[in-house]
Coordinates of N, CA and C and ligand atoms in Angstrom, one line a residue:
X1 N 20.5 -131.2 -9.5 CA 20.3 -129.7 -9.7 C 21.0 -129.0 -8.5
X2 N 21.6 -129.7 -7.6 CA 22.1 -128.8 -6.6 C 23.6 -128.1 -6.8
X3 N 24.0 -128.2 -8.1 CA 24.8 -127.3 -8.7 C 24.6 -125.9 -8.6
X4 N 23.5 -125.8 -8.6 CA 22.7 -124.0 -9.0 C 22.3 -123.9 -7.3
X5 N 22.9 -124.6 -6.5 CA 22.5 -123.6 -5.4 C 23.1 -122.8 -4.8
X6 N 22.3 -121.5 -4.4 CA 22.9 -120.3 -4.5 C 23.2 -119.6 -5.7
X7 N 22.9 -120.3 -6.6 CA 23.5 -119.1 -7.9 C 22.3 -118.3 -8.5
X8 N 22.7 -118.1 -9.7 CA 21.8 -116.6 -10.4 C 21.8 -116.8 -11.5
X9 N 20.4 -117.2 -12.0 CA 20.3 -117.4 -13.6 C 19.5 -116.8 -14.5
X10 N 19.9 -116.1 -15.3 CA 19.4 -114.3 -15.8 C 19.2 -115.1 -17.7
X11 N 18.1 -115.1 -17.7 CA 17.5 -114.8 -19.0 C 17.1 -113.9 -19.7
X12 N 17.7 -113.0 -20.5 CA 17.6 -112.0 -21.1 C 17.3 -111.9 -22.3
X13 N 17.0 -110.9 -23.5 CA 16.6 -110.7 -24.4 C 15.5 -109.9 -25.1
X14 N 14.8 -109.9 -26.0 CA 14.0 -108.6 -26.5 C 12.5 -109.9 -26.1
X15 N 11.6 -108.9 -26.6 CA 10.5 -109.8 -26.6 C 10.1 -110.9 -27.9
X16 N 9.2 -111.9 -27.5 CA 9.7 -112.6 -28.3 C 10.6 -113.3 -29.1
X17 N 11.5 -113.4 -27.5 CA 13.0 -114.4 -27.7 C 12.8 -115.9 -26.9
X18 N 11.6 -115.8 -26.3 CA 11.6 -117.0 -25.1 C 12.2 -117.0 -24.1
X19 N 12.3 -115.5 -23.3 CA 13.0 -115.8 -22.1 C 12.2 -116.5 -21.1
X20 N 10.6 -116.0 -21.1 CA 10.0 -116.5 -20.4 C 9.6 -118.3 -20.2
X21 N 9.9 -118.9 -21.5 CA 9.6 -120.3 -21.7 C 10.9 -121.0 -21.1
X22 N 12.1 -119.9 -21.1 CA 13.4 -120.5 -20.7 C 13.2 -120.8 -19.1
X23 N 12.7 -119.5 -18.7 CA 12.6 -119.6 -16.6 C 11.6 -120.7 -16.9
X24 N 10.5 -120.8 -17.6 CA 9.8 -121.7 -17.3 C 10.1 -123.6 -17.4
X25 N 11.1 -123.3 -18.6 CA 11.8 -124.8 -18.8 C 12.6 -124.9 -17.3
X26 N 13.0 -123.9 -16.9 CA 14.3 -124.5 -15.8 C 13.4 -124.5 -14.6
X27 N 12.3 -123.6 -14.4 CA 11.4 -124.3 -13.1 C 11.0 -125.7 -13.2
X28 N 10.6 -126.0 -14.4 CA 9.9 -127.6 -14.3 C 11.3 -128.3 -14.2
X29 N 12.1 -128.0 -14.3 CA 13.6 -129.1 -14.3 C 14.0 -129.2 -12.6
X30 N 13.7 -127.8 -12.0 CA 14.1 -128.0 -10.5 C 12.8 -128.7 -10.0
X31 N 11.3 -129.1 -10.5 CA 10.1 -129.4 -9.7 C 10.5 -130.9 -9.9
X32 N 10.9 -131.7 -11.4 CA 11.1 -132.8 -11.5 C 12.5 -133.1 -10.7
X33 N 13.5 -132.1 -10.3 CA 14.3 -132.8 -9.1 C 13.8 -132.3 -7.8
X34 N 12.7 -132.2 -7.4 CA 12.2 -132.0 -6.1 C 12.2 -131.0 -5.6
X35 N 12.7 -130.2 -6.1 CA 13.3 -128.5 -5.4 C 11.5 -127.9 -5.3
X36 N 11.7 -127.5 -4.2 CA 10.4 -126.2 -4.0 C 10.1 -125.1 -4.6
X37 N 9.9 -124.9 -5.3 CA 9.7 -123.4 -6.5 C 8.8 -122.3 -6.4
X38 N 9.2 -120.9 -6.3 CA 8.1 -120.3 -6.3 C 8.7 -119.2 -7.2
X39 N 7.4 -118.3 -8.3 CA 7.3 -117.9 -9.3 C 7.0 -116.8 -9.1
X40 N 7.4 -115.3 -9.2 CA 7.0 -114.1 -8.8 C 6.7 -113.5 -10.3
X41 N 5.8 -112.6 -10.0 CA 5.5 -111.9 -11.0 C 5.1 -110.4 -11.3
X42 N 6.0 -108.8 -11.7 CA 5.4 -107.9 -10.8 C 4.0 -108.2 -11.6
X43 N 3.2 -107.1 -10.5 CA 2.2 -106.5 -11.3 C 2.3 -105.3 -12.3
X44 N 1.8 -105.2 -13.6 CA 1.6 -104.4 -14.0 C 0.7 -103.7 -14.8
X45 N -0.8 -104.4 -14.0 CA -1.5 -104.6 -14.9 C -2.9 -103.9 -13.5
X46 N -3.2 -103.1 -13.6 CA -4.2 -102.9 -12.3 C -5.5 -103.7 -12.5
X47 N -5.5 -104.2 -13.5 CA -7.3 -105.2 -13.4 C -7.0 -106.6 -12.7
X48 N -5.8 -107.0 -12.6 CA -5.5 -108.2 -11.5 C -5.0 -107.5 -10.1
X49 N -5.8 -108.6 -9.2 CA -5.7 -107.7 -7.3 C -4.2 -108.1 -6.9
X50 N -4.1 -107.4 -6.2 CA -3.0 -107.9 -5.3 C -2.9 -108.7 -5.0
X51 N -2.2 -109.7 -5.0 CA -1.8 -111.4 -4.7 C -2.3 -112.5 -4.9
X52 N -3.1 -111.7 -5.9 CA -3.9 -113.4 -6.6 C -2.8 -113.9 -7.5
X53 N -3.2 -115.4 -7.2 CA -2.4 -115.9 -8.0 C -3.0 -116.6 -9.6
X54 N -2.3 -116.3 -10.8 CA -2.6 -116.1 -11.9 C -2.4 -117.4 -13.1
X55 N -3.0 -117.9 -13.6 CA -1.9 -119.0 -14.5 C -1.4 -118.1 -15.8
X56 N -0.2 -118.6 -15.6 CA 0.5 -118.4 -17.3 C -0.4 -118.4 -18.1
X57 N -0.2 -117.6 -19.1 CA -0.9 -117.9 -20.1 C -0.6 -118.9 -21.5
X58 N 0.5 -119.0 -21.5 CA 1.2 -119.6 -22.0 C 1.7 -120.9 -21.9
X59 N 2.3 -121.3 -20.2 CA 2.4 -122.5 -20.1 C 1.7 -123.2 -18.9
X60 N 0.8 -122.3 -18.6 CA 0.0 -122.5 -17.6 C 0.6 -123.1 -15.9
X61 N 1.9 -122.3 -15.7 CA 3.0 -122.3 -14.5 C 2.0 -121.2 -13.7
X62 N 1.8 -121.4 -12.6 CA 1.6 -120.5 -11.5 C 2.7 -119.5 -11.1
X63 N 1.7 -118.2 -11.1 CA 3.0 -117.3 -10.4 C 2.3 -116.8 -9.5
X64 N 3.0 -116.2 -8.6 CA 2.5 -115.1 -7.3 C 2.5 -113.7 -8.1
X65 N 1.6 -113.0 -8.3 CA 2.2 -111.5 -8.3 C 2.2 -110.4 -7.0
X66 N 3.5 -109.7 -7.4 CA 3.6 -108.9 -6.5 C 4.1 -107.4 -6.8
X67 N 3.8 -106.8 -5.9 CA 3.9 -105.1 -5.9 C 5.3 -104.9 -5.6
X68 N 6.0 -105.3 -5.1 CA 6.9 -104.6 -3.4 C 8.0 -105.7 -3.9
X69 N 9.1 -105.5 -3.5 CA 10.3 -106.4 -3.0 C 9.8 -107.0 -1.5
X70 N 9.2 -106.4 -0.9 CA 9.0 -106.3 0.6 C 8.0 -108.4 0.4
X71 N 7.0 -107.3 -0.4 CA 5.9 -108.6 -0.7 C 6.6 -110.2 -1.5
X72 N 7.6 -110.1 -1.8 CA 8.2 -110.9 -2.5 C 9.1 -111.6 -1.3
X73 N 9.8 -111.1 -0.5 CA 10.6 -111.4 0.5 C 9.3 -112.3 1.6
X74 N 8.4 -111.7 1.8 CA 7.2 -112.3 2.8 C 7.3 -113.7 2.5
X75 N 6.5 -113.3 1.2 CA 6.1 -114.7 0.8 C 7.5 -116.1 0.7
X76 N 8.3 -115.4 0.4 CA 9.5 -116.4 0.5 C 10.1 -116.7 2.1
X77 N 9.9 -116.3 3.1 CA 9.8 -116.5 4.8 C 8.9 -117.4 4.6
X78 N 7.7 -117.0 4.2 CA 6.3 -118.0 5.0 C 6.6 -119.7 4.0
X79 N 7.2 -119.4 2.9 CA 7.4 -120.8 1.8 C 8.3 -121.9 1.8
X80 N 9.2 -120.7 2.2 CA 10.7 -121.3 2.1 C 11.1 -122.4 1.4
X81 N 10.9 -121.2 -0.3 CA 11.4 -121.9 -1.5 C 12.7 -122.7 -1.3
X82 N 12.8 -123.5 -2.6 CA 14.7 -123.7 -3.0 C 14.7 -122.8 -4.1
X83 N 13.9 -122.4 -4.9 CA 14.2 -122.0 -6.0 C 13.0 -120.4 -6.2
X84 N 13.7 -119.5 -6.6 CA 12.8 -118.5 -6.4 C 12.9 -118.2 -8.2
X85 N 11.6 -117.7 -9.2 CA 11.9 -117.8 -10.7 C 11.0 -116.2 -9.8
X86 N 11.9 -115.1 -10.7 CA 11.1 -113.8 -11.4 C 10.6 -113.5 -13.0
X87 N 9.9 -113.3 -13.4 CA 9.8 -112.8 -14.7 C 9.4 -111.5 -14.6
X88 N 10.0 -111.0 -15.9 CA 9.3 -109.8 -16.3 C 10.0 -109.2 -15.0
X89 N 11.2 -108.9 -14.6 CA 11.9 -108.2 -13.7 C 11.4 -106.7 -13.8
X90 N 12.0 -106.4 -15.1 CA 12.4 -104.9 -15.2 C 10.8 -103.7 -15.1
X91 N 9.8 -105.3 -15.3 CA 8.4 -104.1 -14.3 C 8.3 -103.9 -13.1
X92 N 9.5 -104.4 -12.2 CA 9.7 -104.1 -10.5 C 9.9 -102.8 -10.4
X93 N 8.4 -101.7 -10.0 CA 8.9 -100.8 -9.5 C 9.6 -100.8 -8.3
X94 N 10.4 -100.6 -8.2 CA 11.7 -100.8 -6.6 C 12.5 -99.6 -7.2
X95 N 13.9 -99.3 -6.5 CA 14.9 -99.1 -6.5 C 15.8 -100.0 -6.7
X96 N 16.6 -100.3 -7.9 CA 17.9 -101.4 -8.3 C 18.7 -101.8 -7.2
X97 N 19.3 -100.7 -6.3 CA 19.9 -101.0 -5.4 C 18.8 -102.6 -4.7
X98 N 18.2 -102.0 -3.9 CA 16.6 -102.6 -3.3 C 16.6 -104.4 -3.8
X99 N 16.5 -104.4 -5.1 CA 16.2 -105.1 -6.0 C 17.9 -106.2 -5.8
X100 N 18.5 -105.7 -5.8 CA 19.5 -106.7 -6.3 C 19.8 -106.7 -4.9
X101 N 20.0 -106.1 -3.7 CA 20.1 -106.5 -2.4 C 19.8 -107.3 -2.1
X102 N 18.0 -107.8 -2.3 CA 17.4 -108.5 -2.8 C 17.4 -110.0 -2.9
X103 N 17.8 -110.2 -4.0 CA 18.5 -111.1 -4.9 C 19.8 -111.7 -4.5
X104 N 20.8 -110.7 -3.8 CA 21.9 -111.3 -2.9 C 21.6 -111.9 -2.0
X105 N 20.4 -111.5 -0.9 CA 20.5 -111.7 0.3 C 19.8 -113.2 0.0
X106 N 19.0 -114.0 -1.0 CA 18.5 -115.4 -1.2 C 20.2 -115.8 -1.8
X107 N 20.8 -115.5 -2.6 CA 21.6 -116.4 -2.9 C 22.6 -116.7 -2.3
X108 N 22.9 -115.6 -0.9 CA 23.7 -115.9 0.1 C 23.2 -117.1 1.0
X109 N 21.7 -116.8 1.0 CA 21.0 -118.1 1.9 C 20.8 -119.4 1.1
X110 N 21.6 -119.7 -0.4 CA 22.0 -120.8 -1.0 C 20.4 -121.1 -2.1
X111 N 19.6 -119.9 -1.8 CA 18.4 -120.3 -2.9 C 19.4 -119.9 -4.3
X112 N 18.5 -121.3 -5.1 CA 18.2 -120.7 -6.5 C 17.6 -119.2 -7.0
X113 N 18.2 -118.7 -7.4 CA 17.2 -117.7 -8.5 C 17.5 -117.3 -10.0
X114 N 16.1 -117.2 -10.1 CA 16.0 -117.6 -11.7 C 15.5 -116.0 -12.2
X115 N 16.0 -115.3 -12.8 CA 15.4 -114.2 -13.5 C 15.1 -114.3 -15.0
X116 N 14.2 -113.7 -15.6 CA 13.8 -113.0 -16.6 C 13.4 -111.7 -17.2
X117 N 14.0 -110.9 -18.2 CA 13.7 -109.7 -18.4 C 13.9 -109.4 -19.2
X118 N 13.5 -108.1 -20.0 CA 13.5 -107.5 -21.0 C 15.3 -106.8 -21.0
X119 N 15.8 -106.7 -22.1 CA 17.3 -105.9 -22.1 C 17.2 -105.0 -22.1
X120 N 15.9 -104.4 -22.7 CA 15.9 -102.8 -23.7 C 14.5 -102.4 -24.0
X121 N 14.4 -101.2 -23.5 CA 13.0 -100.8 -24.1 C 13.3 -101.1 -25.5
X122 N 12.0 -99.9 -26.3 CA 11.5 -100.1 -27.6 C 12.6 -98.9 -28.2
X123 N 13.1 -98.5 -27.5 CA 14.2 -97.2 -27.9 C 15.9 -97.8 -28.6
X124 N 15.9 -99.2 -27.6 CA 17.2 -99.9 -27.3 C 18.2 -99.3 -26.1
X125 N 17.3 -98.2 -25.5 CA 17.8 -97.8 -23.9 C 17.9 -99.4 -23.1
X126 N 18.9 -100.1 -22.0 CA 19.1 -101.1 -21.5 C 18.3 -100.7 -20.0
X127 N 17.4 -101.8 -19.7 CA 16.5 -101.2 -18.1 C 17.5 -101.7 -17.4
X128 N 18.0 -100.4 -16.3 CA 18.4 -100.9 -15.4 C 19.0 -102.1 -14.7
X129 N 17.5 -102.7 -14.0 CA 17.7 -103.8 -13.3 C 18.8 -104.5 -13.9
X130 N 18.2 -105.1 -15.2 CA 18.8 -106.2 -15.9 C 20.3 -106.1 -16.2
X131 N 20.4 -104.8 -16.6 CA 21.9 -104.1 -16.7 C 22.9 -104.8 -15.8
X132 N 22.1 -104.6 -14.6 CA 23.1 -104.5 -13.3 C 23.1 -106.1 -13.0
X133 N 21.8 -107.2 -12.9 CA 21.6 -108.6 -13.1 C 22.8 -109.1 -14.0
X134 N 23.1 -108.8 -15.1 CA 23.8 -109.5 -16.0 C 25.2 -109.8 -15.8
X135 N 25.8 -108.6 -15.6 CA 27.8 -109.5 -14.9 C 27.3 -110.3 -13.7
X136 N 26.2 -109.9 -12.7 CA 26.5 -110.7 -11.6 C 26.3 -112.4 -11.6
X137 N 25.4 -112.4 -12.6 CA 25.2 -113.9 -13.0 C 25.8 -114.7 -13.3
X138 N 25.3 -116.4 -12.3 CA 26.6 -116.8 -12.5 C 26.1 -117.8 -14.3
X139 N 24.9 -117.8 -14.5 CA 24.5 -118.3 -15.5 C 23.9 -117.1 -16.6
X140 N 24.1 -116.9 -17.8 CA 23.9 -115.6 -18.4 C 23.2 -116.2 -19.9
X141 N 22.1 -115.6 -20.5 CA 21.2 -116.7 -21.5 C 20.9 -114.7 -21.9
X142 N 21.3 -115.0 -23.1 CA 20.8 -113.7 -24.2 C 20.0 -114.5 -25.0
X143 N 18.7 -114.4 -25.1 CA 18.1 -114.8 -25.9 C 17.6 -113.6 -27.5
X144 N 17.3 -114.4 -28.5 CA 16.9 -114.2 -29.5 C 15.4 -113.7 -30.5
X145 N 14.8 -113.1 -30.2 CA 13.7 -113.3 -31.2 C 14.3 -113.4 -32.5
X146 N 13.2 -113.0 -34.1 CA 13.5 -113.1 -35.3 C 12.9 -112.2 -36.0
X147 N 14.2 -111.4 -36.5 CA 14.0 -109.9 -37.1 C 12.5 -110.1 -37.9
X148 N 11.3 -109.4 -38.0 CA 10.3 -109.6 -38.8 C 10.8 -109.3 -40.4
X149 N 11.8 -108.4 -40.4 CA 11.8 -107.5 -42.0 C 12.9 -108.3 -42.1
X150 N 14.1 -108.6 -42.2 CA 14.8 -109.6 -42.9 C 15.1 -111.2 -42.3
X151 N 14.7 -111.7 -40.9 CA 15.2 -112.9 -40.7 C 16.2 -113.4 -39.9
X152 N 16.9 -112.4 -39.3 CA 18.2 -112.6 -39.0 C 17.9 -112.4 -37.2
X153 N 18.6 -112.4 -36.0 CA 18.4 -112.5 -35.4 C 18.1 -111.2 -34.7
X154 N 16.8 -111.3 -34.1 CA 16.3 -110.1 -33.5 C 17.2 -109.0 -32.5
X155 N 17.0 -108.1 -32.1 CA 18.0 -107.3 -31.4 C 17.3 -106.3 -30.1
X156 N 15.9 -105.9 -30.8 CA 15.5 -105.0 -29.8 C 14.0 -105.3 -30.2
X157 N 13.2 -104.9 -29.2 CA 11.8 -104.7 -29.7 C 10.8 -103.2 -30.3
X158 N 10.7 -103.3 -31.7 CA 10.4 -102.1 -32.2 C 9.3 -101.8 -31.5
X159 N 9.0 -100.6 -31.3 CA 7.5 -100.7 -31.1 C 6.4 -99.4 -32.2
X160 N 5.9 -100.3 -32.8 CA 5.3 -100.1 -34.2 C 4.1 -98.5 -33.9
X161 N 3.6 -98.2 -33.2 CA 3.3 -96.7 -32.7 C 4.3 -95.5 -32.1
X162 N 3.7 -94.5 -32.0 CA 4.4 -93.4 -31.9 C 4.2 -93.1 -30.3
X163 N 3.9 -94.1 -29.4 CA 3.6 -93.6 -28.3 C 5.4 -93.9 -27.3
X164 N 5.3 -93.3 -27.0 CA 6.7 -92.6 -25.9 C 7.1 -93.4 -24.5
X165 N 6.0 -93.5 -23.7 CA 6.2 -94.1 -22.6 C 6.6 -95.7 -22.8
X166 N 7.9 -95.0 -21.5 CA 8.8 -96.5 -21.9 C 7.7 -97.9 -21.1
X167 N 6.7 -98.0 -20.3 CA 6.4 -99.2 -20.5 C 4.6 -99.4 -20.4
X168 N 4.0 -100.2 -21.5 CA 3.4 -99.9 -22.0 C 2.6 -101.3 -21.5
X169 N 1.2 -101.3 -21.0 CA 0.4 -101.8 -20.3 C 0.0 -102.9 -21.8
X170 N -0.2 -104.4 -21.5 CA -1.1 -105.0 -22.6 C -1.1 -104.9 -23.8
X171 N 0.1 -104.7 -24.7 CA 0.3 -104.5 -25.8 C 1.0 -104.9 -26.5
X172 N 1.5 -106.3 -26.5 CA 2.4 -106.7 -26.7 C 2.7 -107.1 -28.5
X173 N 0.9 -106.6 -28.8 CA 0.9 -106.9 -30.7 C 1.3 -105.5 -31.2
X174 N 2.0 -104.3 -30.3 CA 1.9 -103.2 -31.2 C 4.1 -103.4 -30.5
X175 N 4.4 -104.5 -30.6 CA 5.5 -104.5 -30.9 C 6.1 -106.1 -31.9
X176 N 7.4 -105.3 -32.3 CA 8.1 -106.0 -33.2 C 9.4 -106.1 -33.3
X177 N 10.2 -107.2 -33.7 CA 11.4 -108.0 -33.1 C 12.2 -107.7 -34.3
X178 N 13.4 -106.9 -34.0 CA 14.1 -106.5 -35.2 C 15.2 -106.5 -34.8
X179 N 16.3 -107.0 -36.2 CA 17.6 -106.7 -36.2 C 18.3 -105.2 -35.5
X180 N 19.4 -105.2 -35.3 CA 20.0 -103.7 -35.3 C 19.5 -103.0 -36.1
X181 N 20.5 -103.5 -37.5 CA 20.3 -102.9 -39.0 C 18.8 -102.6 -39.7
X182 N 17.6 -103.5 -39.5 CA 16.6 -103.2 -40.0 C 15.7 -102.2 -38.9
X183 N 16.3 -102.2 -37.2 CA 15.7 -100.6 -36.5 C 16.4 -99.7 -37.2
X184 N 17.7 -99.5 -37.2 CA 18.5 -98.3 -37.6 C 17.9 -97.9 -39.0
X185 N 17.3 -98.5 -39.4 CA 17.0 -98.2 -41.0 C 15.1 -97.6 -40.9
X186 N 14.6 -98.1 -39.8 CA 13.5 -97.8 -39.6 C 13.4 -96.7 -38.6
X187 N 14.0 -96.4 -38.1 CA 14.4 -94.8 -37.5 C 14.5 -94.0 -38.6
X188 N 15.1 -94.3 -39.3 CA 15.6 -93.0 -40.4 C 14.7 -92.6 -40.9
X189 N 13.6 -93.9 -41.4 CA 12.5 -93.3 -42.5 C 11.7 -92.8 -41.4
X190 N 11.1 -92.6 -40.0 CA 10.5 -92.2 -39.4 C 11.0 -90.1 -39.3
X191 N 12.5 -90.1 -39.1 CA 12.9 -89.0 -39.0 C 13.1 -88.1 -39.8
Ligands
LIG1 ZN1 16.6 -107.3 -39.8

């Protein structure tokens, strides 16, 4: 695995594409070649404290969560990962600049980093972060969900209420994985 060091590996996609099982498959691949790993996670959820550490729920991988870029950089001084995995990027309140300075300043120091993130709110607006993550990468993973209304490969995540705010605490059943064509057609009848 010492191929990826220093580089940048960006998994992207809507929800319910597996970006998350993807950082998760490539952490266990750097743990089984020895590499030191550590898992960040923002918070976005105020009923978990500051820096408790959490299991997946899913694949039961440990992550750190964190508030700050600031708190993210600490903890990587006091650890001194090989491999740093983010998910769920684009809930980093920071500044993009901040963020991807960030992210340069480990892969100059020859760490791994592994991102995950949303592409697009529920609108198909692109967040930021990931925007700016995506040419710099030297490894790039668009992942897929599956349109619910016809089958074909998902594109954005609908989100099945009329509520507005682009990021939406614990809800992940009041969204839905759709083609271009079957949002664009579900806009219409809404408008
Ligand atoms: Zn469709």
């Amino acid at each position: 695995m010492h191929q990826y060091k220093g580089k940048l590996i960006v998994h992207t996609g809507s929800m319910f594409s597996g970006k998350t099982s993807s950082l998760e498959k490539d952490v266990k691949r750097f743990n089984i070649a020895k590499y030191k790993t550590i898992a960040f996670k923002p918070v976005v959820d105020s009923r978990y404290k500051r820096n408790e550490i959490v299991t997946h729920d899913l694949t039961s991988m440990n992550c750190i969560l964190i508030n700050t870029i600031d708190e993210m950089m600490e903890y990587t001084s006091e650890l001194k990962p090989d491999v740093i995995a983010i998910d769920e990027i684009q809930f980093l309140d920071e500044p993009v600049d901040k963020i991807i300075a960030a992210i340069n300043g480990f892969l100059e120091r020859d760490l791994t980093v592994i991102v995950a993130g949303l592409d697009m709110d529920f609108t198909g607006r692109p967040f930021e972060i990931v925007k700016e993550l995506m040419p710099i990468a030297d490894y790039l993973y668009k992942h897929h969900a599956v349109c619910v209304k016809c089958g074909a490969d998902g594109w954005v995540s609908n989100r099945k209420s009329k509520d507005q705010e682009r990021i939406k605490i614990g809800a992940s059943d009041e969204y839905e994985p759709l083609c271009r064509k079957c949002f664009l057609e579900e806009k219409k009848m809404i408008d």
